[in-house]
Amino acid sequence: MSYKTELKNFFADNCLFDEPMERHTTYRTGGPAEVYVYPKTPEEWSFVLKLAQAENIPLRIIGFGSNILVGGKGVGGIVCSTKRMDGVTVEGEHIKAQAGTALDKVCELACEAGLAGMEKLSGIPGSVGGAVYMNAGAFGQETFDCLEYFDVINFEGRPATLLKEDLKYAYRKVEGIENYIVLSASFKLTKGDFTQLIATRNSVLHKRIEKQPLEYPSAGSVFKRPEGDYASRLIDDTGLRGLSVGGAKVSEKHAGFIVNFNRATPEDVKTLMDEVRQKVKEKHGVELELEQILWGEFE
C-alpha cells in the first residue's frame, strides 16, 4: 500500500492530494502540495510522523502560512497543517493555546481577561506555533517575552516539553527548535488594567491598518531588521518603493512589504526579493536577511 493510500485511509477528508498552496499562504500564490493533511491529536501526529520517517518522505509544517512563499512547482511529500488544533484555556494568569490557534485570538483573550504582556502582538496574522517557532514580535513585544514552556513532538513522533529558559532565543530566532513541531504553548502574563489593555490593543490594530498594506496579499515584513536600522528605511532610501516584477511589488505604503497586487507568481515575488537585496547591498553595503521561509524550487 502506498503512503498516500495509508494517509487517506487514516485521515479521510482531512487528507488532500495536489492541494494548491495558494489557498494556504497569505501571499495567495504557490504550487501544489503533493499531500496536505490536518493532524489534530498526538496520535494523529505520531501516525504521520512515523510514516514519513519509515518511508523517508519529506515533511513540512504549516500554520497560517503567513511567513511562507511556496515555489510554482509546489512541494513533494507531506505538508501538515495545524489548523485543526485551536483550543485555548485561560487559568488565572496563565494562557495555554494549541499551535493552530490564531496568535491574535490569544492576545484578544488576554486583554479581555485583564492580563498584560501580549497586547502589542495584536494583529500579527500568524498561528501560535508559527509565532513560537520564529519568536514573532511587533511594537517592542516578542512571543518569548511571556512564553513559559511549550509542548512539542519530534520527527520520530516522541513528545516532550521545552522550557523557555532551556532555549537560546533572540530577535526572530529560536535555536534548536527546527527538530521539533510545536503542539501548544503556555504563557505566563501579569495582571493589568482591562481598559488600558483594550485601548493599547485597539491602538496597535489601528496602526497596522494605517501603516501596512493589508488590502493586498502579503506575508508581512520580508526581511529581518538589520542591526541598528530598519529594512524598510534602507529599501525606501534605495528608491525601491513601488518597484514591481510581474504581479508583485514593493508596497508603496510600507517598503518592508512585498505585495501580490495582480496575480503574482511565486517567481515574481522571489525575483523581486532578490532584486531588492541586491540593490540595497549595492547602495548601502547591507546584506538584508530574509525573514520569510522559501519552500520548493523557484524558476
PDB file of C-alpha atoms in Angstrom:
ATOM      1  CA  MET A   1       0.000   0.000   0.000  1.00  0.00           C
ATOM      2  CA  SER A   2       1.385   3.428  -0.901  1.00  0.00           C
ATOM      3  CA  TYR A   3       1.937   6.010   1.838  1.00  0.00           C
ATOM      4  CA  LYS A   4      -0.708   8.201   0.167  1.00  0.00           C
ATOM      5  CA  THR A   5      -3.322   5.459   0.465  1.00  0.00           C
ATOM      6  CA  GLU A   6      -2.355   4.899   4.112  1.00  0.00           C
ATOM      7  CA  LEU A   7      -2.755   8.600   4.854  1.00  0.00           C
ATOM      8  CA  LYS A   8      -6.080   8.791   3.008  1.00  0.00           C
ATOM      9  CA  ASN A   9      -7.406   5.756   4.893  1.00  0.00           C
ATOM     10  CA  PHE A  10      -6.297   7.237   8.221  1.00  0.00           C
ATOM     11  CA  PHE A  11      -7.235  10.907   7.734  1.00  0.00           C
ATOM     12  CA  ALA A  12     -10.181  10.548   5.292  1.00  0.00           C
ATOM     13  CA  ASP A  13     -11.456  14.086   4.488  1.00  0.00           C
ATOM     14  CA  ASN A  14      -8.510  15.619   6.364  1.00  0.00           C
ATOM     15  CA  CYS A  15      -6.107  14.381   3.692  1.00  0.00           C
ATOM     16  CA  LEU A  16      -5.897  16.199   0.342  1.00  0.00           C
ATOM     17  CA  PHE A  17      -3.804  15.432  -2.757  1.00  0.00           C
ATOM     18  CA  ASP A  18      -2.222  18.038  -5.079  1.00  0.00           C
ATOM     19  CA  GLU A  19      -3.564  20.807  -2.882  1.00  0.00           C
ATOM     20  CA  PRO A  20      -2.803  24.317  -4.252  1.00  0.00           C
ATOM     21  CA  MET A  21      -0.679  26.153  -1.668  1.00  0.00           C
ATOM     22  CA  GLU A  22      -2.102  29.498  -2.770  1.00  0.00           C
ATOM     23  CA  ARG A  23      -5.106  28.509  -0.614  1.00  0.00           C
ATOM     24  CA  HIS A  24      -2.915  28.162   2.460  1.00  0.00           C
ATOM     25  CA  THR A  25      -0.429  31.047   2.328  1.00  0.00           C
ATOM     26  CA  THR A  26      -1.119  34.734   2.880  1.00  0.00           C
ATOM     27  CA  TYR A  27       0.792  35.552  -0.333  1.00  0.00           C
ATOM     28  CA  ARG A  28      -2.082  33.736  -2.107  1.00  0.00           C
ATOM     29  CA  THR A  29       0.323  32.142  -4.568  1.00  0.00           C
ATOM     30  CA  GLY A  30       2.223  28.838  -4.752  1.00  0.00           C
ATOM     31  CA  GLY A  31       2.191  25.471  -6.475  1.00  0.00           C
ATOM     32  CA  PRO A  32       0.570  22.296  -5.098  1.00  0.00           C
ATOM     33  CA  ALA A  33       1.490  20.175  -2.092  1.00  0.00           C
ATOM     34  CA  GLU A  34       1.691  16.504  -3.054  1.00  0.00           C
ATOM     35  CA  VAL A  35      -0.155  15.571   0.158  1.00  0.00           C
ATOM     36  CA  TYR A  36      -1.789  18.006   2.602  1.00  0.00           C
ATOM     37  CA  VAL A  37      -3.033  16.673   5.958  1.00  0.00           C
ATOM     38  CA  TYR A  38      -4.593  18.113   9.111  1.00  0.00           C
ATOM     39  CA  PRO A  39      -3.377  16.163  12.160  1.00  0.00           C
ATOM     40  CA  LYS A  40      -5.122  17.149  15.404  1.00  0.00           C
ATOM     41  CA  THR A  41      -4.388  14.691  18.198  1.00  0.00           C
ATOM     42  CA  PRO A  42      -0.953  13.484  19.396  1.00  0.00           C
ATOM     43  CA  GLU A  43      -1.910  10.055  17.961  1.00  0.00           C
ATOM     44  CA  GLU A  44      -2.554  11.567  14.520  1.00  0.00           C
ATOM     45  CA  TRP A  45       0.732  13.471  14.643  1.00  0.00           C
ATOM     46  CA  SER A  46       2.545  10.334  15.707  1.00  0.00           C
ATOM     47  CA  PHE A  47       0.995   8.346  12.820  1.00  0.00           C
ATOM     48  CA  VAL A  48       2.012  10.816  10.095  1.00  0.00           C
ATOM     49  CA  LEU A  49       5.478  11.432  11.545  1.00  0.00           C
ATOM     50  CA  LYS A  50       6.323   7.753  11.910  1.00  0.00           C
ATOM     51  CA  LEU A  51       5.055   7.035   8.396  1.00  0.00           C
ATOM     52  CA  ALA A  52       7.158   9.873   6.925  1.00  0.00           C
ATOM     53  CA  GLN A  53      10.186   8.614   8.877  1.00  0.00           C
ATOM     54  CA  ALA A  54       9.735   4.980   7.827  1.00  0.00           C
ATOM     55  CA  GLU A  55       9.198   5.819   4.142  1.00  0.00           C
ATOM     56  CA  ASN A  56      11.757   8.649   4.105  1.00  0.00           C
ATOM     57  CA  ILE A  57       9.198  11.214   2.877  1.00  0.00           C
ATOM     58  CA  PRO A  58       9.873  14.963   3.180  1.00  0.00           C
ATOM     59  CA  LEU A  59       7.557  16.559   5.736  1.00  0.00           C
ATOM     60  CA  ARG A  60       6.766  20.236   6.325  1.00  0.00           C
ATOM     61  CA  ILE A  61       4.617  22.015   8.896  1.00  0.00           C
ATOM     62  CA  ILE A  62       2.364  24.982   8.208  1.00  0.00           C
ATOM     63  CA  GLY A  63       0.244  27.167  10.461  1.00  0.00           C
ATOM     64  CA  PHE A  64      -1.419  30.140   8.792  1.00  0.00           C
ATOM     65  CA  GLY A  65       1.219  30.322   6.039  1.00  0.00           C
ATOM     66  CA  SER A  66       1.817  33.969   6.899  1.00  0.00           C
ATOM     67  CA  ASN A  67       5.588  33.733   6.560  1.00  0.00           C
ATOM     68  CA  ILE A  68       5.988  31.245   3.709  1.00  0.00           C
ATOM     69  CA  LEU A  69       6.498  31.525  -0.055  1.00  0.00           C
ATOM     70  CA  VAL A  70       5.970  28.277  -1.993  1.00  0.00           C
ATOM     71  CA  GLY A  71       7.593  27.822  -5.423  1.00  0.00           C
ATOM     72  CA  GLY A  72       5.487  27.467  -8.567  1.00  0.00           C
ATOM     73  CA  LYS A  73       6.205  23.738  -8.913  1.00  0.00           C
ATOM     74  CA  GLY A  74       4.907  23.168  -5.393  1.00  0.00           C
ATOM     75  CA  VAL A  75       6.373  20.744  -2.867  1.00  0.00           C
ATOM     76  CA  GLY A  76       6.727  16.985  -2.754  1.00  0.00           C
ATOM     77  CA  GLY A  77       5.995  14.839   0.273  1.00  0.00           C
ATOM     78  CA  ILE A  78       3.633  15.769   3.095  1.00  0.00           C
ATOM     79  CA  VAL A  79       2.563  19.174   4.365  1.00  0.00           C
ATOM     80  CA  CYS A  80       0.937  19.059   7.825  1.00  0.00           C
ATOM     81  CA  SER A  81      -1.392  21.891   8.790  1.00  0.00           C
ATOM     82  CA  THR A  82      -2.022  22.795  12.449  1.00  0.00           C
ATOM     83  CA  LYS A  83      -5.346  24.493  11.562  1.00  0.00           C
ATOM     84  CA  ARG A  84      -7.496  21.932  13.413  1.00  0.00           C
ATOM     85  CA  MET A  85      -5.566  22.496  16.672  1.00  0.00           C
ATOM     86  CA  ASP A  86      -7.132  25.658  18.008  1.00  0.00           C
ATOM     87  CA  GLY A  87      -8.067  25.187  21.670  1.00  0.00           C
ATOM     88  CA  VAL A  88      -7.271  27.910  24.244  1.00  0.00           C
ATOM     89  CA  THR A  89      -7.646  27.945  28.030  1.00  0.00           C
ATOM     90  CA  VAL A  90      -7.225  30.863  30.427  1.00  0.00           C
ATOM     91  CA  GLU A  91      -6.490  29.982  34.059  1.00  0.00           C
ATOM     92  CA  GLY A  92      -5.521  32.742  36.444  1.00  0.00           C
ATOM     93  CA  GLU A  93      -2.517  34.459  34.881  1.00  0.00           C
ATOM     94  CA  HIS A  94      -1.777  31.573  32.521  1.00  0.00           C
ATOM     95  CA  ILE A  95      -2.964  31.081  28.959  1.00  0.00           C
ATOM     96  CA  LYS A  96      -2.387  27.806  27.154  1.00  0.00           C
ATOM     97  CA  ALA A  97      -3.049  27.673  23.410  1.00  0.00           C
ATOM     98  CA  GLN A  98      -2.727  24.946  20.806  1.00  0.00           C
ATOM     99  CA  ALA A  99      -0.363  25.542  17.882  1.00  0.00           C
ATOM    100  CA  GLY A 100      -3.074  26.233  15.300  1.00  0.00           C
ATOM    101  CA  THR A 101      -4.761  28.990  17.309  1.00  0.00           C
ATOM    102  CA  ALA A 102      -4.558  32.479  15.836  1.00  0.00           C
ATOM    103  CA  LEU A 103      -1.983  34.432  17.870  1.00  0.00           C
ATOM    104  CA  ASP A 104      -4.327  37.419  17.663  1.00  0.00           C
ATOM    105  CA  LYS A 105      -7.097  35.422  19.345  1.00  0.00           C
ATOM    106  CA  VAL A 106      -4.767  34.721  22.286  1.00  0.00           C
ATOM    107  CA  CYS A 107      -3.917  38.451  22.504  1.00  0.00           C
ATOM    108  CA  GLU A 108      -7.605  39.321  22.473  1.00  0.00           C
ATOM    109  CA  LEU A 109      -8.459  36.788  25.203  1.00  0.00           C
ATOM    110  CA  ALA A 110      -5.537  38.023  27.327  1.00  0.00           C
ATOM    111  CA  CYS A 111      -6.707  41.651  27.087  1.00  0.00           C
ATOM    112  CA  GLU A 112     -10.305  40.675  27.858  1.00  0.00           C
ATOM    113  CA  ALA A 113      -9.091  38.771  30.932  1.00  0.00           C
ATOM    114  CA  GLY A 114      -7.108  41.843  32.076  1.00  0.00           C
ATOM    115  CA  LEU A 115      -3.773  40.120  31.501  1.00  0.00           C
ATOM    116  CA  ALA A 116      -0.822  42.176  30.263  1.00  0.00           C
ATOM    117  CA  GLY A 117       2.172  41.178  28.147  1.00  0.00           C
ATOM    118  CA  MET A 118       0.775  40.239  24.741  1.00  0.00           C
ATOM    119  CA  GLU A 119      -1.345  43.244  23.778  1.00  0.00           C
ATOM    120  CA  LYS A 120       1.253  44.628  21.343  1.00  0.00           C
ATOM    121  CA  LEU A 121       1.312  41.326  19.426  1.00  0.00           C
ATOM    122  CA  SER A 122      -2.300  42.027  18.416  1.00  0.00           C
ATOM    123  CA  GLY A 123      -2.987  41.722  14.704  1.00  0.00           C
ATOM    124  CA  ILE A 124       0.012  39.506  13.880  1.00  0.00           C
ATOM    125  CA  PRO A 125      -1.534  37.247  11.203  1.00  0.00           C
ATOM    126  CA  GLY A 126       0.173  34.008  12.244  1.00  0.00           C
ATOM    127  CA  SER A 127      -0.594  30.990  14.419  1.00  0.00           C
ATOM    128  CA  VAL A 128       0.722  30.355  17.928  1.00  0.00           C
ATOM    129  CA  GLY A 129       3.009  27.569  16.635  1.00  0.00           C
ATOM    130  CA  GLY A 130       4.495  29.821  13.951  1.00  0.00           C
ATOM    131  CA  ALA A 131       4.933  32.683  16.428  1.00  0.00           C
ATOM    132  CA  VAL A 132       6.820  30.451  18.872  1.00  0.00           C
ATOM    133  CA  TYR A 133       8.912  28.915  16.086  1.00  0.00           C
ATOM    134  CA  MET A 134      10.298  32.294  14.965  1.00  0.00           C
ATOM    135  CA  ASN A 135       9.785  34.368  18.138  1.00  0.00           C
ATOM    136  CA  ALA A 136       7.398  36.656  16.257  1.00  0.00           C
ATOM    137  CA  GLY A 137       7.015  40.179  17.578  1.00  0.00           C
ATOM    138  CA  ALA A 138       5.845  43.714  16.956  1.00  0.00           C
ATOM    139  CA  PHE A 139       5.919  47.140  18.611  1.00  0.00           C
ATOM    140  CA  GLY A 140       8.667  46.112  21.034  1.00  0.00           C
ATOM    141  CA  GLN A 141       6.989  42.906  22.293  1.00  0.00           C
ATOM    142  CA  GLU A 142       8.026  39.357  21.387  1.00  0.00           C
ATOM    143  CA  THR A 143       6.347  35.971  21.736  1.00  0.00           C
ATOM    144  CA  PHE A 144       9.101  34.754  24.057  1.00  0.00           C
ATOM    145  CA  ASP A 145       8.593  37.661  26.500  1.00  0.00           C
ATOM    146  CA  CYS A 146       5.682  35.879  28.200  1.00  0.00           C
ATOM    147  CA  LEU A 147       6.247  32.338  26.992  1.00  0.00           C
ATOM    148  CA  GLU A 148       6.720  29.852  29.825  1.00  0.00           C
ATOM    149  CA  TYR A 149       7.023  26.488  28.087  1.00  0.00           C
ATOM    150  CA  PHE A 150       5.738  24.702  25.013  1.00  0.00           C
ATOM    151  CA  ASP A 151       4.798  21.137  24.171  1.00  0.00           C
ATOM    152  CA  VAL A 152       6.429  19.610  21.129  1.00  0.00           C
ATOM    153  CA  ILE A 153       6.773  16.355  19.239  1.00  0.00           C
ATOM    154  CA  ASN A 154       9.943  15.406  17.389  1.00  0.00           C
ATOM    155  CA  PHE A 155      10.078  13.994  13.882  1.00  0.00           C
ATOM    156  CA  GLU A 156      10.281  10.444  15.269  1.00  0.00           C
ATOM    157  CA  GLY A 157       6.914  11.042  16.943  1.00  0.00           C
ATOM    158  CA  ARG A 158       8.179  11.441  20.534  1.00  0.00           C
ATOM    159  CA  PRO A 159       6.519  14.177  22.638  1.00  0.00           C
ATOM    160  CA  ALA A 160       8.419  16.497  25.005  1.00  0.00           C
ATOM    161  CA  THR A 161       8.067  19.793  26.850  1.00  0.00           C
ATOM    162  CA  LEU A 162      10.608  22.578  26.311  1.00  0.00           C
ATOM    163  CA  LEU A 163      11.109  25.333  28.876  1.00  0.00           C
ATOM    164  CA  LYS A 164      11.904  28.834  27.720  1.00  0.00           C
ATOM    165  CA  GLU A 165      14.973  29.059  29.958  1.00  0.00           C
ATOM    166  CA  ASP A 166      16.489  25.985  28.307  1.00  0.00           C
ATOM    167  CA  LEU A 167      16.495  27.627  24.863  1.00  0.00           C
ATOM    168  CA  LYS A 168      18.607  30.234  23.152  1.00  0.00           C
ATOM    169  CA  TYR A 169      16.385  32.813  21.501  1.00  0.00           C
ATOM    170  CA  ALA A 170      16.823  36.265  20.007  1.00  0.00           C
ATOM    171  CA  TYR A 171      15.129  38.613  17.561  1.00  0.00           C
ATOM    172  CA  ARG A 172      13.059  36.422  15.160  1.00  0.00           C
ATOM    173  CA  LYS A 173      15.132  33.393  16.011  1.00  0.00           C
ATOM    174  CA  VAL A 174      14.971  30.340  18.263  1.00  0.00           C
ATOM    175  CA  GLU A 175      17.880  27.898  18.253  1.00  0.00           C
ATOM    176  CA  GLY A 176      17.425  24.114  18.302  1.00  0.00           C
ATOM    177  CA  ILE A 177      13.693  24.237  17.615  1.00  0.00           C
ATOM    178  CA  GLU A 178      13.954  23.046  13.996  1.00  0.00           C
ATOM    179  CA  ASN A 179      13.958  19.398  15.161  1.00  0.00           C
ATOM    180  CA  TYR A 180      10.549  19.776  16.782  1.00  0.00           C
ATOM    181  CA  ILE A 181       6.948  20.537  15.912  1.00  0.00           C
ATOM    182  CA  VAL A 182       5.200  22.899  18.315  1.00  0.00           C
ATOM    183  CA  LEU A 183       1.890  21.419  19.546  1.00  0.00           C
ATOM    184  CA  SER A 184       0.914  24.024  22.155  1.00  0.00           C
ATOM    185  CA  ALA A 185       2.379  26.900  24.156  1.00  0.00           C
ATOM    186  CA  SER A 186       1.824  28.221  27.655  1.00  0.00           C
ATOM    187  CA  PHE A 187       2.154  31.919  28.514  1.00  0.00           C
ATOM    188  CA  LYS A 188       2.526  33.494  31.969  1.00  0.00           C
ATOM    189  CA  LEU A 189       1.091  37.013  31.996  1.00  0.00           C
ATOM    190  CA  THR A 190       0.637  39.681  34.653  1.00  0.00           C
ATOM    191  CA  LYS A 191      -2.481  41.390  35.961  1.00  0.00           C
ATOM    192  CA  GLY A 192      -3.170  44.627  34.113  1.00  0.00           C
ATOM    193  CA  ASP A 193      -5.870  47.232  33.729  1.00  0.00           C
ATOM    194  CA  PHE A 194      -8.574  45.907  31.382  1.00  0.00           C
ATOM    195  CA  THR A 195      -9.457  49.347  29.928  1.00  0.00           C
ATOM    196  CA  GLN A 196      -5.807  50.223  29.308  1.00  0.00           C
ATOM    197  CA  LEU A 197      -5.081  46.860  27.671  1.00  0.00           C
ATOM    198  CA  ILE A 198      -8.058  47.104  25.305  1.00  0.00           C
ATOM    199  CA  ALA A 199      -7.003  50.671  24.420  1.00  0.00           C
ATOM    200  CA  THR A 200      -3.431  49.508  23.648  1.00  0.00           C
ATOM    201  CA  ARG A 201      -4.735  46.594  21.565  1.00  0.00           C
ATOM    202  CA  ASN A 202      -7.044  48.879  19.568  1.00  0.00           C
ATOM    203  CA  SER A 203      -4.226  51.373  19.026  1.00  0.00           C
ATOM    204  CA  VAL A 204      -1.906  48.608  17.725  1.00  0.00           C
ATOM    205  CA  LEU A 205      -4.616  47.272  15.378  1.00  0.00           C
ATOM    206  CA  HIS A 206      -5.261  50.807  14.140  1.00  0.00           C
ATOM    207  CA  LYS A 207      -1.536  51.407  13.474  1.00  0.00           C
ATOM    208  CA  ARG A 208      -1.392  48.190  11.455  1.00  0.00           C
ATOM    209  CA  ILE A 209      -4.309  49.304   9.250  1.00  0.00           C
ATOM    210  CA  GLU A 210      -2.783  52.765   8.879  1.00  0.00           C
ATOM    211  CA  LYS A 211       0.800  51.739   8.101  1.00  0.00           C
ATOM    212  CA  GLN A 212       0.585  48.288   6.487  1.00  0.00           C
ATOM    213  CA  PRO A 213      -0.766  47.324   3.044  1.00  0.00           C
ATOM    214  CA  LEU A 214      -3.429  44.991   4.419  1.00  0.00           C
ATOM    215  CA  GLU A 215      -5.582  45.447   1.306  1.00  0.00           C
ATOM    216  CA  TYR A 216      -3.248  43.142  -0.701  1.00  0.00           C
ATOM    217  CA  PRO A 217      -2.000  39.598  -0.024  1.00  0.00           C
ATOM    218  CA  SER A 218       1.475  39.646   1.540  1.00  0.00           C
ATOM    219  CA  ALA A 219       3.463  37.829   4.198  1.00  0.00           C
ATOM    220  CA  GLY A 220       4.360  40.846   6.317  1.00  0.00           C
ATOM    221  CA  SER A 221       7.939  42.011   6.716  1.00  0.00           C
ATOM    222  CA  VAL A 222      10.062  40.336   4.059  1.00  0.00           C
ATOM    223  CA  PHE A 223      13.434  40.995   5.693  1.00  0.00           C
ATOM    224  CA  LYS A 224      14.756  40.940   9.246  1.00  0.00           C
ATOM    225  CA  ARG A 225      15.671  44.220  10.845  1.00  0.00           C
ATOM    226  CA  PRO A 226      19.389  44.856  10.248  1.00  0.00           C
ATOM    227  CA  GLU A 227      21.484  45.854  13.260  1.00  0.00           C
ATOM    228  CA  GLY A 228      20.698  49.451  14.235  1.00  0.00           C
ATOM    229  CA  ASP A 229      18.445  50.138  11.247  1.00  0.00           C
ATOM    230  CA  TYR A 230      15.200  49.160   9.531  1.00  0.00           C
ATOM    231  CA  ALA A 231      14.907  47.149   6.316  1.00  0.00           C
ATOM    232  CA  SER A 232      12.033  49.394   5.171  1.00  0.00           C
ATOM    233  CA  ARG A 233      14.161  52.536   5.600  1.00  0.00           C
ATOM    234  CA  LEU A 234      17.031  51.049   3.555  1.00  0.00           C
ATOM    235  CA  ILE A 235      14.645  49.861   0.811  1.00  0.00           C
ATOM    236  CA  ASP A 236      12.940  53.247   0.726  1.00  0.00           C
ATOM    237  CA  ASP A 237      16.262  55.104   0.677  1.00  0.00           C
ATOM    238  CA  THR A 238      17.371  52.962  -2.277  1.00  0.00           C
ATOM    239  CA  GLY A 239      14.313  54.247  -4.145  1.00  0.00           C
ATOM    240  CA  LEU A 240      12.602  50.869  -4.406  1.00  0.00           C
ATOM    241  CA  ARG A 241       9.125  51.742  -3.093  1.00  0.00           C
ATOM    242  CA  GLY A 242       6.643  50.679  -5.804  1.00  0.00           C
ATOM    243  CA  LEU A 243       9.233  48.597  -7.729  1.00  0.00           C
ATOM    244  CA  SER A 244       7.440  45.669  -9.377  1.00  0.00           C
ATOM    245  CA  VAL A 245       8.153  42.344 -11.064  1.00  0.00           C
ATOM    246  CA  GLY A 246       5.112  40.803 -12.765  1.00  0.00           C
ATOM    247  CA  GLY A 247       2.247  40.919 -10.279  1.00  0.00           C
ATOM    248  CA  ALA A 248       4.463  41.505  -7.223  1.00  0.00           C
ATOM    249  CA  LYS A 249       5.615  44.879  -5.963  1.00  0.00           C
ATOM    250  CA  VAL A 250       7.330  46.608  -3.074  1.00  0.00           C
ATOM    251  CA  SER A 251       4.427  48.219  -1.235  1.00  0.00           C
ATOM    252  CA  GLU A 252       4.048  51.977  -1.627  1.00  0.00           C
ATOM    253  CA  LYS A 253       2.520  52.054   1.846  1.00  0.00           C
ATOM    254  CA  HIS A 254       5.303  50.152   3.661  1.00  0.00           C
ATOM    255  CA  ALA A 255       8.565  49.431   1.819  1.00  0.00           C
ATOM    256  CA  GLY A 256       9.283  46.422   4.075  1.00  0.00           C
ATOM    257  CA  PHE A 257       6.386  44.516   2.475  1.00  0.00           C
ATOM    258  CA  ILE A 258       6.134  42.826  -0.905  1.00  0.00           C
ATOM    259  CA  VAL A 259       2.504  42.582  -2.015  1.00  0.00           C
ATOM    260  CA  ASN A 260       0.738  40.376  -4.515  1.00  0.00           C
ATOM    261  CA  PHE A 261      -1.176  43.138  -6.283  1.00  0.00           C
ATOM    262  CA  ASN A 262      -2.050  41.354  -9.518  1.00  0.00           C
ATOM    263  CA  ARG A 263      -1.994  37.520  -9.519  1.00  0.00           C
ATOM    264  CA  ALA A 264       1.747  37.343  -8.849  1.00  0.00           C
ATOM    265  CA  THR A 265       3.521  34.049  -9.412  1.00  0.00           C
ATOM    266  CA  PRO A 266       5.865  32.809  -6.663  1.00  0.00           C
ATOM    267  CA  GLU A 267       8.701  33.507  -9.105  1.00  0.00           C
ATOM    268  CA  ASP A 268       7.608  37.180  -9.381  1.00  0.00           C
ATOM    269  CA  VAL A 269       7.844  37.510  -5.599  1.00  0.00           C
ATOM    270  CA  LYS A 270      11.177  35.687  -5.321  1.00  0.00           C
ATOM    271  CA  THR A 271      12.748  37.685  -8.201  1.00  0.00           C
ATOM    272  CA  LEU A 272      11.640  40.913  -6.529  1.00  0.00           C
ATOM    273  CA  MET A 273      13.086  39.795  -3.170  1.00  0.00           C
ATOM    274  CA  ASP A 274      16.443  39.113  -4.869  1.00  0.00           C
ATOM    275  CA  GLU A 275      16.383  42.420  -6.711  1.00  0.00           C
ATOM    276  CA  VAL A 276      15.671  44.376  -3.530  1.00  0.00           C
ATOM    277  CA  ARG A 277      18.503  42.620  -1.675  1.00  0.00           C
ATOM    278  CA  GLN A 278      20.952  43.250  -4.499  1.00  0.00           C
ATOM    279  CA  LYS A 279      20.092  46.957  -4.882  1.00  0.00           C
ATOM    280  CA  VAL A 280      20.206  47.619  -1.122  1.00  0.00           C
ATOM    281  CA  LYS A 281      23.597  45.884  -0.933  1.00  0.00           C
ATOM    282  CA  GLU A 282      24.929  47.952  -3.850  1.00  0.00           C
ATOM    283  CA  LYS A 283      23.804  51.236  -2.313  1.00  0.00           C
ATOM    284  CA  HIS A 284      24.254  50.638   1.431  1.00  0.00           C
ATOM    285  CA  GLY A 285      26.588  47.646   1.677  1.00  0.00           C
ATOM    286  CA  VAL A 286      23.981  45.919   3.873  1.00  0.00           C
ATOM    287  CA  GLU A 287      23.077  42.277   3.240  1.00  0.00           C
ATOM    288  CA  LEU A 288      19.351  42.039   4.020  1.00  0.00           C
ATOM    289  CA  GLU A 289      18.435  38.733   5.641  1.00  0.00           C
ATOM    290  CA  LEU A 290      15.190  37.070   4.620  1.00  0.00           C
ATOM    291  CA  GLU A 291      12.633  36.730   7.422  1.00  0.00           C
ATOM    292  CA  GLN A 292      10.349  34.642   5.226  1.00  0.00           C
ATOM    293  CA  ILE A 293      10.700  30.934   4.515  1.00  0.00           C
ATOM    294  CA  LEU A 294      11.010  29.598   0.966  1.00  0.00           C
ATOM    295  CA  TRP A 295       9.594  26.180   0.105  1.00  0.00           C
ATOM    296  CA  GLY A 296      10.301  24.270  -3.088  1.00  0.00           C
ATOM    297  CA  GLU A 297      12.062  25.423  -6.236  1.00  0.00           C
ATOM    298  CA  PHE A 298      11.889  28.754  -7.985  1.00  0.00           C
ATOM    299  CA  GLU A 299      12.435  29.059 -11.743  1.00  0.00           C
TER     300      GLU A 299
END
